Amino acid sequence: MKPLYLEFLLHWGAVSASETFDYVIAGAGTCGLVLANRLSENPNVRVAVVEVGNDERHNPNVTDITRFTYALSTPLAWQYPSVPQPWAGNKSVVFFGGKAIGGTSTINGMTYIRGDKAEFDAWEALGNEGWNWNSLYPYFKKVERFTHPTAAQVASGASYDAKAHGDSGPLRTGFPFQLINGTLYETIRTSWRNLGLPINPDVNSGDVRGFSVWPQTVDRDAGVRADAARAFLHPVEDRPNLSIIQGAVKKITWSDSVSTCGNSIADGVEYLTTKGETATYGLETKIELPGVGENLQDQPLLSLLYPGKLNASGLTPYATFTNVHDLFGRDSVSIAASTKVSLSQWARTVSDANNGAISPQILERLFAIQHDLIFTRNITIAETLTVASGAQLVSVFWLLLPFSRGSVHIKPSRAIEEPDIDPKFFLIDFDLDLELRTGRLAQQFWDTEPVKALVAPGEPALANNASEAEWAAYIRKTCLST
């Protein structure tokens, strides 16, 4: 294997030094640190990770389990505004990313939910032989070190299936000690059950539907977030063959020779070391791949707020996952038929909106599999969080599988921290209908006993009898990025 050379660039572009590594990884996020951990297990292999963020292991906005969202307004978070969204009131939404060793795992909501079995099986249906739930399941458990809940946590709603979890992996998961106690859990669980949503004893078993208290990426006994750095880097950071280098990757350099298969060979990486400098990119195309940066899916997030008759203190990781039958009821069959005949038109719409970067034929194939997942395999397609904080009651909800597709690109002559992000929210109007149905269900929840008794008098953002036009306007005006 030919080693890669790292060239250290100062802001004026002069090469000041170079080092040789067998592998160079751009970014110390979750994927980058897992790779670095595994590759550096071989002491004869030199591995470098280039990351612009700092070591934040002692920053309370990272470590404190109760401070989720605090970091979003600090230098810990990249804040990327999208381009204006014409189908969402022409507004821009902000995308957040973690600017730290550990990447976005240092600022996210710590949710640990794998997904529905059928979604992983769809990877194989798309041509990825061997990539399915059964083949990945042992690795899900291998990476995990699950902490069984205490009796007090079980009384607060924590539940699990021991067979679905690993107990010796590097990533600690479990339930935080700060789970809210008292009767709130039972009140919320009963109200969802009264709407036909059962309790799910373990959302990581491959069946996500129902109401649950979800596990999180936390080291419960230490009382801290289990981000990617804590899981995959800190235990091995003393390896002499592993280096973390602060900088922003500028480009990959390419050899003049090609492999025996005719492929290009990378022989180096250039990166910037000067803090605070921005890099503009006049990019030269090496290989024409118009699909790069395309097929972006994002899930528009909405909230409904209500005044409460309580003073809640503690964490409420309460999630309810719903499928198409929960949202559309008896109309599901007719909607399945009407949307199926629309797939071809949707594919053309998305392809045209993205300048033909992905062909309508490819998109239609993707949409057909997605349609089958939703209407035949009954996977969950929407998530609703039920939150109580102080005297505030909140539903936060979003659709999980939008048909709308957007893009993310680096623009020539623009700084690397100014990408063009365009999720194209609600380009396909069925996404808006799904969001609306999910919102109506959340609204119905707060009007269902026994939780209804906790809602104080007041004027909600939307009346229970709000029209579809009023709902659509509210969604377009208030939606955010997940």
Phi, psi and omega in degrees: 000130180280129181291156177260145178255133172261127176255125181272120183248130169276171189296340177271001170094359181281140177281123181257335181192169175211151176227161181246132177225158175278326179224137174237126183247125179270106176103128179258048172274196184300309181297316182298320183284327173298314178300314181299318179299311185289317182295322183281000172300331176275112185293347180270002181247128178263130185235134174237140174242125180257121185218132182282336183280171183263170171281113186246029186294341180252009181276118182298336177289347173262310191282325186288116183299331184275357186258022175305135183088341180300320186289343188295339180253021181240173177296354176293340188242127163292142177233106185253110175286140176281169169289158179305141184256102186296335180265007177226052176072015179061025181264165174260141174247155184258133174255132182255144174218149182283127178255074185195162169292118191117346176060215185289346175294347178276348184230356187281184184278005175064017180294135177236088180224125187282315184123178181279145180307314187298332179293321177288323177296332178295333176301318180291323178298336179276000176112004181265085187301132178088353180262095180210176183301313185296324181284330182271336186306315179299329180283328173304315182285327182295326184278348192258143169236089187276133176261119182295140182291152175285170177300322179293323178291322176299319178296336179268006173114350180293130178216159184195160171248112186302330182292342184270002188230151172262160183229011183224012180277178182281338185264115180279133178225162179156204182243136181287153177295342185278011176306136180295138178254184182095205188264357186299316180304312182295323178297314182289317179301315181295322181294318176294322178297324178293342175264007176093008180259113184282166171285139177256115185292337177199110183288354180261015180271356182104355176234111191264340189301142175115188181259140180204162164265114190274146174286163185226163175276083181224148167266095190301313187289330175277344178072034182225162173295138174260078180280177185296326179294316180294326183278316193246343182253307187306320180293342185236011188292346178273000177299127182292343182263011180238125181236137170252121184242125181280124180171174178243123180298129180265312179194162170268136175261150189239141178288155175286340181269169178234163179285173179297339178270001180087008181273153176292151182242123175280135180232010177181169178223135174252141178213159181265136181253343185283123181293142175086351180275147174252151179246130173260150190239109167264090193276138174256127181287124177266316179226131182282105179230086186295344180280351180298127180085356181266174177069027176293127173244129172228157188250105180301130185255136179231159177224148170236127183246141179224144172287142182245165178258027184223172174232083188282138178223119183133175182269142179233075178281066184259118181236141175235121180254134185234152176252183187296328180289326176294328185269325186246349177057229183294341180283354186301321183294313181292324179291324176300317181291315183291324179286328181297319180286349179269352187301319181297316179293319178300319180298318179294320180299313181293318180297315179297319182293336180252027174057034175070017181299326173239133187289154176301327181295316179294317180296321180296324177295316176300316181295324180296318178292319178296318178298318178296320178299319184285312191260341179252315183269354171056041176288164178284140186234000178209151180230137177231124174265136177250118189236138171233122181220114185062234177259018183253133175247133188220140164248127174244127188215156178199154173279150186262331185231073179293147172276338177297143180227138178235213185202162171221128185219150166273130180263135176306141179069010175252152178292152182299329180274015177232059179287160172271108178250125182221091181287345182053053177307131173062023170304320174262119190293342176298330177298320179295321179295319178297317179298318180297314180297321179295319178295319178298322179294319177298319178296319178296325179303312183290350177257015183247135176286149004271354184292337180304329182291345180271351183273125180277159176299146180166173181260109178287167180297327179227131176291156180300334180259023180301140181286167177296326178294320178294319178297314181300318179295319179296316180298312182296325184284324192249356185295147178233173173275146173278000000 
